[in-house]
Structure formats: structure tokens, C-alpha cells
Amino acid sequence: MTVLVAYASAPEGREALTEGIKEAHRRKSDLLIVNIGRGHHDLDAAELKELEGQLTEAGLALTIESSILADPGDAVIQTAQDRGVEVIVIGLRHRSMVGKLILGSTVQRILLDATCPVLAVRPDKL
């Protein structure tokens, strides 16, 4: 089985990756990263190398999925369904009091429409 990390090049994405690695070890599962950045492949070579190093250190292979879907929430949900993942790990951004009432549209879409459990994490140091 597979743990899917919805990754973006931001503190929330890095926290999701850290927790996704822990979850993959706990479940003895593979780890799949879906890049939900601004573009399909907005990760530069240095960031890809850093991701690969982090996963190699954790004993996992770097597997990044891309999607032709423009909406990142749709891409995560569709990939999760196609690959039969066990859990989706997403990062949450810090929000103001008003912002706490309204989740980001991508997070909201994933939480409401995913057909598997979703683990939402937040970086501590924001």
C-alpha cells in the first residue's frame, strides 16, 4: 500500500513530507509525492535533490506523480483513487481567526472528497 503526500515547496509541504515519511514507516508502506505547487513541475533541481536525499536517508525511494489536472485538489484525489493509497498527508497553513473559518480550497476539496483517510498536519514554527 501507499502513503500519498500532497507536497508544495513551502513549510506546510515540508511538514507533510516529514509526517508522510513517519506514516509510511509506521504502515510499512511506499511513499508517493504529488506535487501541488503552482505548476506541474515547479520543483527545481536543488529541491528535487533535497527531497531525494531526505527520502534516501529515511530508506524510501523518491516517487513523484504528476497530473494533467489543473486543480491540485483534483490531482491529489484522482491520484489517490488511481493508486489505491491508504492515507493522504496534507499540510495546513496558519490562518487568522477569520481564516480559520474558511480552509484553503485545495485542503477543503481533499478533506471533503477523498475516499481514504486524510492526515492534516501543521508546521509548529509559523
PDB file of C-alpha atoms in Angstrom:
ATOM      1  CA  MET A   1       0.000   0.000   0.000  1.00  0.00           C
ATOM      2  CA  THR A   2       0.978   3.618  -0.328  1.00  0.00           C
ATOM      3  CA  VAL A   3       1.033   6.840   1.676  1.00  0.00           C
ATOM      4  CA  LEU A   4       0.445   9.882  -0.533  1.00  0.00           C
ATOM      5  CA  VAL A   5       1.971  13.241   0.421  1.00  0.00           C
ATOM      6  CA  ALA A   6       0.473  16.358  -1.150  1.00  0.00           C
ATOM      7  CA  TYR A   7       3.698  18.330  -1.451  1.00  0.00           C
ATOM      8  CA  ALA A   8       4.277  22.000  -2.149  1.00  0.00           C
ATOM      9  CA  SER A   9       7.505  23.906  -1.801  1.00  0.00           C
ATOM     10  CA  ALA A  10       6.530  25.595   1.474  1.00  0.00           C
ATOM     11  CA  PRO A  11       6.789  24.896   5.228  1.00  0.00           C
ATOM     12  CA  GLU A  12       3.402  23.154   5.100  1.00  0.00           C
ATOM     13  CA  GLY A  13       4.599  20.859   2.317  1.00  0.00           C
ATOM     14  CA  ARG A  14       7.816  20.026   4.124  1.00  0.00           C
ATOM     15  CA  GLU A  15       5.877  19.198   7.311  1.00  0.00           C
ATOM     16  CA  ALA A  16       3.526  16.994   5.283  1.00  0.00           C
ATOM     17  CA  LEU A  17       6.562  15.194   3.857  1.00  0.00           C
ATOM     18  CA  THR A  18       8.092  14.692   7.309  1.00  0.00           C
ATOM     19  CA  GLU A  19       4.840  13.253   8.646  1.00  0.00           C
ATOM     20  CA  GLY A  20       4.323  11.233   5.467  1.00  0.00           C
ATOM     21  CA  ILE A  21       7.706   9.572   5.945  1.00  0.00           C
ATOM     22  CA  LYS A  22       6.750   8.685   9.547  1.00  0.00           C
ATOM     23  CA  GLU A  23       3.391   7.362   8.375  1.00  0.00           C
ATOM     24  CA  ALA A  24       4.991   5.265   5.606  1.00  0.00           C
ATOM     25  CA  HIS A  25       7.378   3.705   8.136  1.00  0.00           C
ATOM     26  CA  ARG A  26       4.588   3.108  10.650  1.00  0.00           C
ATOM     27  CA  ARG A  27       2.434   1.430   7.999  1.00  0.00           C
ATOM     28  CA  LYS A  28       5.383  -0.255   6.230  1.00  0.00           C
ATOM     29  CA  SER A  29       4.143   1.364   3.022  1.00  0.00           C
ATOM     30  CA  ASP A  30       5.558   3.059  -0.019  1.00  0.00           C
ATOM     31  CA  LEU A  31       5.566   6.838  -0.211  1.00  0.00           C
ATOM     32  CA  LEU A  32       4.180   8.744  -3.186  1.00  0.00           C
ATOM     33  CA  ILE A  33       4.585  12.500  -3.547  1.00  0.00           C
ATOM     34  CA  VAL A  34       2.106  14.532  -5.564  1.00  0.00           C
ATOM     35  CA  ASN A  35       3.444  17.980  -6.311  1.00  0.00           C
ATOM     36  CA  ILE A  36       0.688  20.519  -5.736  1.00  0.00           C
ATOM     37  CA  GLY A  37       2.798  23.575  -6.443  1.00  0.00           C
ATOM     38  CA  ARG A  38       1.929  26.282  -8.922  1.00  0.00           C
ATOM     39  CA  GLY A  39       2.979  24.211 -11.921  1.00  0.00           C
ATOM     40  CA  HIS A  40       3.268  20.545 -12.641  1.00  0.00           C
ATOM     41  CA  HIS A  41       6.983  20.536 -12.118  1.00  0.00           C
ATOM     42  CA  ASP A  42       7.755  23.668 -10.184  1.00  0.00           C
ATOM     43  CA  LEU A  43      10.358  21.867  -8.097  1.00  0.00           C
ATOM     44  CA  ASP A  44      13.836  22.882  -9.140  1.00  0.00           C
ATOM     45  CA  ALA A  45      16.794  20.519  -9.333  1.00  0.00           C
ATOM     46  CA  ALA A  46      18.116  21.543  -5.898  1.00  0.00           C
ATOM     47  CA  GLU A  47      14.775  20.839  -4.247  1.00  0.00           C
ATOM     48  CA  LEU A  48      14.407  17.502  -6.017  1.00  0.00           C
ATOM     49  CA  LYS A  49      17.897  16.558  -4.821  1.00  0.00           C
ATOM     50  CA  GLU A  50      16.985  17.611  -1.258  1.00  0.00           C
ATOM     51  CA  LEU A  51      13.788  15.517  -1.404  1.00  0.00           C
ATOM     52  CA  GLU A  52      15.691  12.536  -2.753  1.00  0.00           C
ATOM     53  CA  GLY A  53      18.300  12.885  -0.004  1.00  0.00           C
ATOM     54  CA  GLN A  54      15.648  13.108   2.712  1.00  0.00           C
ATOM     55  CA  LEU A  55      13.869  10.024   1.415  1.00  0.00           C
ATOM     56  CA  THR A  56      17.070   8.061   0.875  1.00  0.00           C
ATOM     57  CA  GLU A  57      18.028   8.821   4.478  1.00  0.00           C
ATOM     58  CA  ALA A  58      14.613   7.501   5.525  1.00  0.00           C
ATOM     59  CA  GLY A  59      15.094   4.362   3.418  1.00  0.00           C
ATOM     60  CA  LEU A  60      12.416   5.302   0.902  1.00  0.00           C
ATOM     61  CA  ALA A  61      12.531   5.877  -2.844  1.00  0.00           C
ATOM     62  CA  LEU A  62      11.549   9.200  -4.373  1.00  0.00           C
ATOM     63  CA  THR A  63       8.369   8.745  -6.384  1.00  0.00           C
ATOM     64  CA  ILE A  64       6.693  11.882  -7.685  1.00  0.00           C
ATOM     65  CA  GLU A  65       3.407  11.744  -9.532  1.00  0.00           C
ATOM     66  CA  SER A  66       2.236  14.498 -11.810  1.00  0.00           C
ATOM     67  CA  SER A  67      -1.219  15.002 -13.178  1.00  0.00           C
ATOM     68  CA  ILE A  68      -2.711  16.695 -16.195  1.00  0.00           C
ATOM     69  CA  LEU A  69      -5.471  18.054 -13.951  1.00  0.00           C
ATOM     70  CA  ALA A  70      -5.165  21.790 -13.343  1.00  0.00           C
ATOM     71  CA  ASP A  71      -6.724  21.754  -9.886  1.00  0.00           C
ATOM     72  CA  PRO A  72      -4.252  20.440  -7.261  1.00  0.00           C
ATOM     73  CA  GLY A  73      -7.069  19.047  -5.117  1.00  0.00           C
ATOM     74  CA  ASP A  74      -8.429  17.070  -8.063  1.00  0.00           C
ATOM     75  CA  ALA A  75      -4.915  15.817  -8.858  1.00  0.00           C
ATOM     76  CA  VAL A  76      -4.420  14.523  -5.297  1.00  0.00           C
ATOM     77  CA  ILE A  77      -7.843  12.897  -5.107  1.00  0.00           C
ATOM     78  CA  GLN A  78      -7.597  11.318  -8.566  1.00  0.00           C
ATOM     79  CA  THR A  79      -4.081  10.007  -7.922  1.00  0.00           C
ATOM     80  CA  ALA A  80      -5.140   8.615  -4.541  1.00  0.00           C
ATOM     81  CA  GLN A  81      -8.052   6.778  -6.138  1.00  0.00           C
ATOM     82  CA  ASP A  82      -5.998   5.504  -9.086  1.00  0.00           C
ATOM     83  CA  ARG A  83      -3.207   4.230  -6.847  1.00  0.00           C
ATOM     84  CA  GLY A  84      -5.429   2.942  -4.021  1.00  0.00           C
ATOM     85  CA  VAL A  85      -3.495   4.826  -1.327  1.00  0.00           C
ATOM     86  CA  GLU A  86      -4.030   4.149   2.365  1.00  0.00           C
ATOM     87  CA  VAL A  87      -3.832   7.739   3.558  1.00  0.00           C
ATOM     88  CA  ILE A  88      -3.249  11.236   2.181  1.00  0.00           C
ATOM     89  CA  VAL A  89      -0.992  13.568   4.175  1.00  0.00           C
ATOM     90  CA  ILE A  90      -1.518  17.306   3.658  1.00  0.00           C
ATOM     91  CA  GLY A  91      -0.042  20.401   5.296  1.00  0.00           C
ATOM     92  CA  LEU A  92      -2.181  23.169   6.697  1.00  0.00           C
ATOM     93  CA  ARG A  93      -1.255  26.815   6.543  1.00  0.00           C
ATOM     94  CA  HIS A  94      -1.547  29.085   9.581  1.00  0.00           C
ATOM     95  CA  ARG A  95      -4.723  31.120   9.360  1.00  0.00           C
ATOM     96  CA  SER A  96      -6.059  34.223  11.077  1.00  0.00           C
ATOM     97  CA  MET A  97      -9.172  33.971  13.256  1.00  0.00           C
ATOM     98  CA  VAL A  98     -11.367  34.663  10.241  1.00  0.00           C
ATOM     99  CA  GLY A  99      -9.249  32.446   8.025  1.00  0.00           C
ATOM    100  CA  LYS A 100      -9.745  29.557  10.426  1.00  0.00           C
ATOM    101  CA  LEU A 101     -13.392  29.504   9.459  1.00  0.00           C
ATOM    102  CA  ILE A 102     -12.508  29.034   5.806  1.00  0.00           C
ATOM    103  CA  LEU A 103      -9.962  26.406   4.875  1.00  0.00           C
ATOM    104  CA  GLY A 104      -7.932  26.770   1.714  1.00  0.00           C
ATOM    105  CA  SER A 105      -9.843  25.474  -1.273  1.00  0.00           C
ATOM    106  CA  THR A 106      -7.325  22.707  -2.029  1.00  0.00           C
ATOM    107  CA  VAL A 107      -7.323  21.420   1.552  1.00  0.00           C
ATOM    108  CA  GLN A 108     -11.098  21.680   1.769  1.00  0.00           C
ATOM    109  CA  ARG A 109     -11.514  19.783  -1.508  1.00  0.00           C
ATOM    110  CA  ILE A 110      -9.212  16.984  -0.362  1.00  0.00           C
ATOM    111  CA  LEU A 111     -10.798  16.714   3.100  1.00  0.00           C
ATOM    112  CA  LEU A 112     -14.330  16.606   1.718  1.00  0.00           C
ATOM    113  CA  ASP A 113     -13.831  14.429  -1.358  1.00  0.00           C
ATOM    114  CA  ALA A 114     -11.039  11.986  -0.578  1.00  0.00           C
ATOM    115  CA  THR A 115     -12.145   8.368  -0.433  1.00  0.00           C
ATOM    116  CA  CYS A 116      -9.412   7.430   2.056  1.00  0.00           C
ATOM    117  CA  PRO A 117      -8.318   8.860   5.409  1.00  0.00           C
ATOM    118  CA  VAL A 118      -6.589  12.260   5.337  1.00  0.00           C
ATOM    119  CA  LEU A 119      -3.915  13.273   7.853  1.00  0.00           C
ATOM    120  CA  ALA A 120      -3.687  17.070   8.099  1.00  0.00           C
ATOM    121  CA  VAL A 121      -0.546  18.455   9.745  1.00  0.00           C
ATOM    122  CA  ARG A 122       0.618  21.961  10.550  1.00  0.00           C
ATOM    123  CA  PRO A 123       4.177  23.180  10.908  1.00  0.00           C
ATOM    124  CA  ASP A 124       4.875  24.142  14.538  1.00  0.00           C
ATOM    125  CA  LYS A 125       7.063  27.145  13.861  1.00  0.00           C
ATOM    126  CA  LEU A 126       4.907  29.560  11.913  1.00  0.00           C
TER     127      LEU A 126
END
